[in-house]
Amino acid sequence: MEFLELLINALIAGILLGGFFAALSIGLSICFGLLDAVNIAHPTIIVGAAFCTFLLNDLLGIDPIVAGLILTPVFFLFGMGIYSLYYQFFERQSAEALRGLAFFFGLLFIAEVVMIMIFGVDHRLVSAPYIGESFTAVVTGMTFSVPYRLLAAFVIAGLMTLGISYYLSSSYFGRATSAVHQDMMALSLMGADPVMIKRIAFALGLATCGLAGALMIIVIPIEPAVGRFFIGNVFAIVVLGGLGSIPGTLVGALILGIAESLVSTFFGPSWAPAVSFGILLGVLAFKPTGLFGTGDTR
Amino acid sequence: MAEALLKVDSVTKNFGGFTALSEVTTEVKAGERFGLIGPNGSGKTTLINCISGTLTNDGGSIIFDGQDLQGMKAHVRTAAGITRTFQIPRPFHSMTIIDNLKIPLEFVSASGRAQTEIRDEAMSILETMGMAEKADEETSGLTQIELRKLELARAIAAKPKLLISDEAMAGLTGNEVDEVTQILINFNEQGMTIIMIEHIMRAVMQFSQRVICLDAGQLIAEGTPDIIQKDKGVERAYLGV
Amino acid sequence: MLQRYRFEIGCVVALLACFLITQVELNRFYYFAGFAILQYVLISTAWNILGGYGGYINFGTAGFLGLGTYVAIAMIQWYGAGIIEQIIVAGALAGLLGLGIGYITLRLKGVYFAIATLAIAIVLETFVNNWDYVGGAAGVSILPPRTPELLGITIVDRKGGGIFYNNKEWLFFLMGALAIASVWIARTIEFGKLGRGLNAIKDNEEAAECMGVPTLKLKLIATVISGALMGVAGAVFPSYLTFVDPPTAFNLEFAVNSLAMPMIGGTFTWIGPVVGSILLGTVQQVAIVTISSEINLLIIGLLLVIFVTIAPHGIVGWFMKKNK
């Protein structure tokens, strides 16, 4: 009975965590999966957004979710800028893709150091009515407990990821983005500017960081280096779901969320970081195209 | 001449739901000059990728020199005697021209020999291409025809039994096309079997002893250049009617 | 004759210089700074064997290094192993880690290897945090032997009976010898068949494979050598620091520096990482003391981004006219 209670609680927490992970990964899925821009700074940019949320909440008393919505267009513009740089120095010169990786790694490091210089290494929190309390229910003698903060993050993450997923699969822009992935030439023939489409898609990927950052600080206390702990998660999710597949990313996020939650519950939270790495290596070893991937991995 | 060097038997290749090659069967005889034509997207490059080992065919078999190539890596196939050039030249851009040639020499055809011997060997290949004076230059300064010649020279340095030339003449002038064709004919006369993939019909028809035509992943015609040029199916494939 | 063995003579001179420095009384800070710089020569040279010659980026330097550090700690805890044994076993296991990760990911596009290495440090740190035998999350203190011996010769004796007066001097010299050895290995690879094959892979992997280069095999060899040397660099750490905790051993700074130093120096030749680590290492040692360690890290990050975008062939590239 006690085991069952633990298990069900772990599964519920895992699904909620999966929703949060989906919010962290969907932007990377666009940049990496659809545009081949391997933005390893993605989680760190999310932490940046989390600190912006902290400032808006701490100084102006704005609700973190509202703050995330305010930040989204700001990060969209930021993404336009970063992509312009990336395009100028790497894509246009068809430089080795790996040099682009070093570029994003440099960005990751700079962002982290700047945050340490501004905010120090202390953990920061935000306050909102739904943070701190838990929803508790007793069913057939078992106690189930769901923190409202996870619930809030799950709802917002779900709305955002499903919205983007729907938009990319049904709009002209979404189809153009997958065309950019498959055939640049055909797209120019259709009269669309592939570079512009890529820039907007990349910016959309970074725009998700705005809201994802707000969700991050709702879910956990943050410090500048916390992004590193999510690098394994977001890449494991995108690779597990399959490059180029946004729905795959959502499924991958749920799987990883549940897996991490189970490991935390039954083996202790200190083992959680090993889960994503295990999944990442497992997928690369046995099915590198992921669950729903179409791209080639060689 | 009768012995088949390469046997392609019902080779199939799919990309996701798209069938790039559908049960292609053909043979290339030892010492033959073999032409491979077909409109864009007909599967020519996919076929030679499967033969050279950069792609793995999903069905069928490829036998080279009596050896089944299934599961054999590309570099092992190169050592076994199949070398290909790339449609868009892919020189090793951080190396000099002669160093480009030294790679296949060192790893395949002259493996284990002294550096001075390897250099001499590379020089003599460059000489047959008329590129000896460029030996120590970087690849970045090369003209279109020189890049094409380097691509061929590097492939020849692997001393292949079968050379696959993937559109070695795209973007060249009429005289240059003749020059490259003559180079290939010279190597064929020394005993090298050559598959030429080409869009320039004049070159491929002049060069080949036998030609096959692919369309939408299927083999639609096979025969001497004369027969192919009169084939209605080939005409339809190219004109798209 | 002298011309031909210029490099080898240079190595011997450098080794002698390292030894002489340990025999003169210097401010402790210089040994500390010198050790750090020599360690960076070793680490960035190791990184460059795969990253510079083969074009495969390893973000996991901190993981390989930390593995070496904790293998050494485990061996000290287990039976008080000597430093040379620690170095050999740490190198072997770090090489094995490279082989494992490489075998899974090097068959795929280059980014997959890079991504897999990103997470190594975090995962190994997780394991160490959960492993109390080597101190767990709290860290561990190491008591170096008072008078270590090697082949019957007393290496360190405070009373003057050994070659060195204290452990720090001995480890400074040892690190110097390891760094010089790594440069020698890197240069040998560069001018050999392995180096030429790796270069072909970097330029165009598919073309290299089609020209007969056994690409997977060469990449694996390079990953193993590179990883092993990083493990070696880590193995000296516990004896040198005498207190190690996971955040020190798995510090992201190692990953950044091991990447930034070759990129800034120039990745295409063995001199690049050496120049990069001596230059950047010195600047860092000065910056940490005179400004602040955060500003110092910011400088590295900015230099990395600037060089990667504008001068991909690094400082050495300027002298060899590679930066167009």
CSV table of C-alpha atoms in Angstrom, one decimal, chain A residues 55-270:
chain,number,residue,atom,x,y,z
A,55,LEU,CA,13.6,41.1,-10.8
A,56,LEU,CA,10.2,41.9,-12.1
A,57,ASN,CA,8.6,40.0,-9.2
A,58,ASP,CA,10.9,41.3,-6.5
A,59,LEU,CA,11.1,45.0,-7.6
A,60,LEU,CA,7.7,45.5,-9.1
A,61,GLY,CA,5.6,42.7,-7.6
A,62,ILE,CA,4.6,41.4,-10.9
A,63,ASP,CA,3.2,37.8,-10.9
A,64,PRO,CA,5.9,35.5,-12.3
A,65,ILE,CA,3.7,34.1,-15.1
A,66,VAL,CA,2.8,37.6,-16.2
A,67,ALA,CA,6.5,38.5,-16.1
A,68,GLY,CA,7.2,35.5,-18.3
A,69,LEU,CA,4.6,36.7,-20.8
A,70,ILE,CA,6.3,40.2,-20.8
A,71,LEU,CA,9.7,38.6,-21.3
A,72,THR,CA,8.7,36.5,-24.2
A,73,PRO,CA,8.8,39.2,-26.9
A,74,VAL,CA,12.0,40.5,-25.4
A,75,PHE,CA,13.7,37.1,-25.8
A,76,PHE,CA,12.2,36.9,-29.3
A,77,LEU,CA,14.2,40.1,-30.3
A,78,PHE,CA,17.2,38.7,-28.5
A,79,GLY,CA,16.9,35.6,-30.6
A,80,MET,CA,16.8,37.6,-33.8
A,81,GLY,CA,20.1,39.3,-32.7
A,82,ILE,CA,21.8,36.0,-31.8
A,83,TYR,CA,20.8,34.3,-35.0
A,84,SER,CA,22.0,37.3,-37.1
A,85,LEU,CA,25.5,36.8,-35.5
A,86,TYR,CA,25.4,33.1,-35.9
A,87,TYR,CA,24.3,33.4,-39.5
A,88,GLN,CA,26.9,36.0,-40.3
A,89,PHE,CA,29.9,34.1,-38.9
A,90,PHE,CA,29.0,30.4,-39.2
A,91,GLU,CA,26.1,29.4,-41.5
A,92,ARG,CA,26.8,31.8,-44.3
A,93,GLN,CA,30.5,30.7,-44.5
A,94,SER,CA,29.4,27.1,-44.2
A,95,ALA,CA,32.0,26.8,-41.5
A,96,GLU,CA,32.2,23.5,-39.7
A,97,ALA,CA,29.1,23.1,-37.6
A,98,LEU,CA,31.3,22.4,-34.7
A,99,ARG,CA,32.7,25.9,-34.6
A,100,GLY,CA,29.1,27.1,-34.1
A,101,LEU,CA,29.0,24.8,-31.0
A,102,ALA,CA,32.0,26.5,-29.6
A,103,PHE,CA,30.3,29.8,-30.2
A,104,PHE,CA,27.2,28.8,-28.2
A,105,PHE,CA,29.4,27.3,-25.5
A,106,GLY,CA,31.2,30.7,-25.2
A,107,LEU,CA,27.8,32.4,-24.9
A,108,LEU,CA,26.7,29.9,-22.2
A,109,PHE,CA,29.8,30.7,-20.2
A,110,ILE,CA,29.6,34.5,-20.6
A,111,ALA,CA,25.9,34.5,-19.6
A,112,GLU,CA,26.7,32.4,-16.5
A,113,VAL,CA,29.5,34.6,-15.4
A,114,VAL,CA,27.5,37.8,-16.0
A,115,MET,CA,24.7,36.4,-13.9
A,116,ILE,CA,27.1,35.5,-11.1
A,117,MET,CA,28.5,39.1,-11.2
A,118,ILE,CA,25.1,40.6,-11.0
A,119,PHE,CA,23.2,38.2,-8.7
A,120,GLY,CA,25.9,36.3,-6.9
A,121,VAL,CA,25.6,32.6,-6.2
A,122,ASP,CA,22.7,32.7,-3.8
A,123,HIS,CA,19.5,30.9,-4.6
A,124,ARG,CA,16.6,33.1,-5.6
A,125,LEU,CA,12.9,32.6,-5.3
A,126,VAL,CA,9.7,34.4,-6.4
A,127,SER,CA,6.5,34.8,-4.5
A,128,ALA,CA,3.0,34.1,-5.9
A,129,PRO,CA,-0.2,32.8,-4.3
A,130,TYR,CA,0.3,29.4,-5.9
A,131,ILE,CA,3.8,28.9,-4.6
A,132,GLY,CA,4.4,27.1,-1.3
A,133,GLU,CA,1.0,25.3,-0.9
A,134,SER,CA,0.0,21.8,-2.0
A,135,PHE,CA,-3.2,20.3,-3.2
A,136,THR,CA,-3.8,17.2,-1.1
A,137,ALA,CA,-6.3,14.5,-1.6
A,138,VAL,CA,-7.0,11.3,0.4
A,139,VAL,CA,-8.3,8.5,-1.8
A,140,THR,CA,-9.0,5.0,-0.4
A,141,GLY,CA,-6.6,5.6,2.5
A,142,MET,CA,-3.7,6.9,0.3
A,143,THR,CA,-2.6,10.5,0.4
A,144,PHE,CA,-1.8,12.2,-2.8
A,145,SER,CA,-0.1,15.5,-2.8
A,146,VAL,CA,0.5,17.9,-5.7
A,147,PRO,CA,2.3,21.2,-5.2
A,148,TYR,CA,0.4,24.1,-6.8
A,149,ARG,CA,3.6,25.5,-8.2
A,150,LEU,CA,4.1,22.3,-10.3
A,151,LEU,CA,0.5,22.4,-11.3
A,152,ALA,CA,0.7,26.0,-12.4
A,153,ALA,CA,3.9,25.3,-14.3
A,154,PHE,CA,2.3,22.3,-15.9
A,155,VAL,CA,-0.7,24.2,-17.1
A,156,ILE,CA,1.2,27.1,-18.6
A,157,ALA,CA,3.8,24.8,-20.1
A,158,GLY,CA,1.1,22.7,-21.6
A,159,LEU,CA,-0.6,25.7,-23.2
A,160,MET,CA,2.6,27.0,-24.5
A,161,THR,CA,4.0,23.8,-26.0
A,162,LEU,CA,0.7,22.6,-27.5
A,163,GLY,CA,0.1,26.1,-28.9
A,164,ILE,CA,3.5,26.2,-30.6
A,165,SER,CA,3.2,22.6,-31.7
A,166,TYR,CA,-0.2,23.4,-33.3
A,167,TYR,CA,1.1,26.6,-34.9
A,168,LEU,CA,4.1,24.9,-36.4
A,169,SER,CA,2.0,22.1,-37.9
A,170,SER,CA,-0.8,24.1,-39.3
A,171,SER,CA,0.5,27.6,-40.3
A,172,TYR,CA,2.2,28.6,-43.5
A,173,PHE,CA,5.2,29.7,-41.4
A,174,GLY,CA,5.4,26.3,-39.7
A,175,ARG,CA,5.4,24.5,-43.0
A,176,ALA,CA,8.0,26.9,-44.3
A,177,THR,CA,10.1,26.1,-41.3
A,178,SER,CA,10.1,22.4,-41.9
A,179,ALA,CA,10.8,23.1,-45.6
A,180,VAL,CA,13.8,25.1,-44.6
A,181,HIS,CA,15.0,22.0,-42.8
A,182,GLN,CA,14.4,19.7,-45.8
A,183,ASP,CA,15.2,21.8,-48.8
A,184,MET,CA,16.5,25.4,-48.8
A,185,MET,CA,16.4,25.5,-52.6
A,186,ALA,CA,12.7,24.7,-53.0
A,187,LEU,CA,11.9,27.4,-50.5
A,188,SER,CA,13.7,30.1,-52.4
A,189,LEU,CA,11.9,29.0,-55.5
A,190,MET,CA,8.6,29.5,-53.7
A,191,GLY,CA,9.6,33.1,-53.2
A,192,ALA,CA,10.3,32.8,-49.4
A,193,ASP,CA,13.5,34.1,-47.9
A,194,PRO,CA,15.0,31.0,-46.1
A,195,VAL,CA,17.3,33.1,-44.0
A,196,MET,CA,14.4,35.3,-42.7
A,197,ILE,CA,12.4,32.2,-42.0
A,198,LYS,CA,15.3,30.7,-40.1
A,199,ARG,CA,15.8,33.9,-38.2
A,200,ILE,CA,12.2,34.1,-37.1
A,201,ALA,CA,12.1,30.4,-36.2
A,202,PHE,CA,15.2,30.7,-34.1
A,203,ALA,CA,13.8,33.8,-32.4
A,204,LEU,CA,10.6,31.8,-31.7
A,205,GLY,CA,12.8,29.1,-30.1
A,206,LEU,CA,14.4,31.7,-27.9
A,207,ALA,CA,11.1,33.4,-27.2
A,208,THR,CA,10.0,30.3,-25.4
A,209,CYS,CA,12.9,30.9,-23.0
A,210,GLY,CA,11.0,33.9,-21.6
A,211,LEU,CA,8.1,31.9,-20.3
A,212,ALA,CA,10.2,28.8,-19.6
A,213,GLY,CA,12.4,30.9,-17.3
A,214,ALA,CA,9.4,32.1,-15.4
A,215,LEU,CA,8.2,28.5,-15.0
A,216,MET,CA,11.7,27.5,-13.8
A,217,ILE,CA,11.8,30.0,-11.0
A,218,ILE,CA,8.3,29.0,-10.0
A,219,VAL,CA,9.3,25.3,-9.8
A,220,ILE,CA,12.8,25.6,-8.3
A,221,PRO,CA,15.0,28.1,-6.6
A,222,ILE,CA,17.6,29.3,-9.1
A,223,GLU,CA,21.2,30.3,-9.2
A,224,PRO,CA,23.3,31.2,-12.2
A,225,ALA,CA,24.9,27.8,-12.8
A,226,VAL,CA,21.6,25.9,-12.5
A,227,GLY,CA,21.3,25.8,-16.3
A,228,ARG,CA,24.0,23.2,-16.5
A,229,PHE,CA,21.9,20.7,-14.7
A,230,PHE,CA,19.3,21.0,-17.4
A,231,ILE,CA,21.6,20.6,-20.4
A,232,GLY,CA,21.5,16.9,-20.1
A,233,ASN,CA,17.7,16.9,-19.7
A,234,VAL,CA,16.9,19.1,-22.7
A,235,PHE,CA,19.2,17.3,-25.1
A,236,ALA,CA,18.1,13.9,-23.9
A,237,ILE,CA,14.4,15.0,-24.5
A,238,VAL,CA,15.0,16.4,-28.0
A,239,VAL,CA,17.1,13.4,-29.1
A,240,LEU,CA,14.7,10.9,-27.5
A,241,GLY,CA,11.7,12.6,-29.1
A,242,GLY,CA,13.5,12.6,-32.5
A,243,LEU,CA,15.1,15.6,-34.2
A,244,GLY,CA,12.6,17.6,-36.2
A,245,SER,CA,9.5,16.3,-34.4
A,246,ILE,CA,7.9,18.8,-32.0
A,247,PRO,CA,5.3,16.3,-30.8
A,248,GLY,CA,8.2,13.9,-30.2
A,249,THR,CA,9.8,16.4,-27.9
A,250,LEU,CA,6.6,16.6,-25.8
A,251,VAL,CA,6.5,12.8,-25.5
A,252,GLY,CA,10.2,12.7,-24.7
A,253,ALA,CA,9.7,15.4,-22.0
A,254,LEU,CA,6.9,13.3,-20.3
A,255,ILE,CA,9.0,10.2,-20.4
A,256,LEU,CA,12.0,11.9,-18.9
A,257,GLY,CA,9.9,13.6,-16.3
A,258,ILE,CA,8.4,10.3,-15.2
A,259,ALA,CA,11.7,8.6,-15.2
A,260,GLU,CA,13.4,11.3,-13.1
A,261,SER,CA,10.5,11.4,-10.7
A,262,LEU,CA,10.6,7.6,-10.2
A,263,VAL,CA,14.4,7.6,-9.7
A,264,SER,CA,14.2,10.4,-7.2
A,265,THR,CA,11.4,8.7,-5.3
A,266,PHE,CA,13.0,5.2,-5.1
A,267,PHE,CA,16.7,5.9,-5.3
A,268,GLY,CA,17.0,9.4,-3.9
A,269,PRO,CA,17.0,12.8,-5.6
A,270,SER,CA,20.8,12.9,-5.8
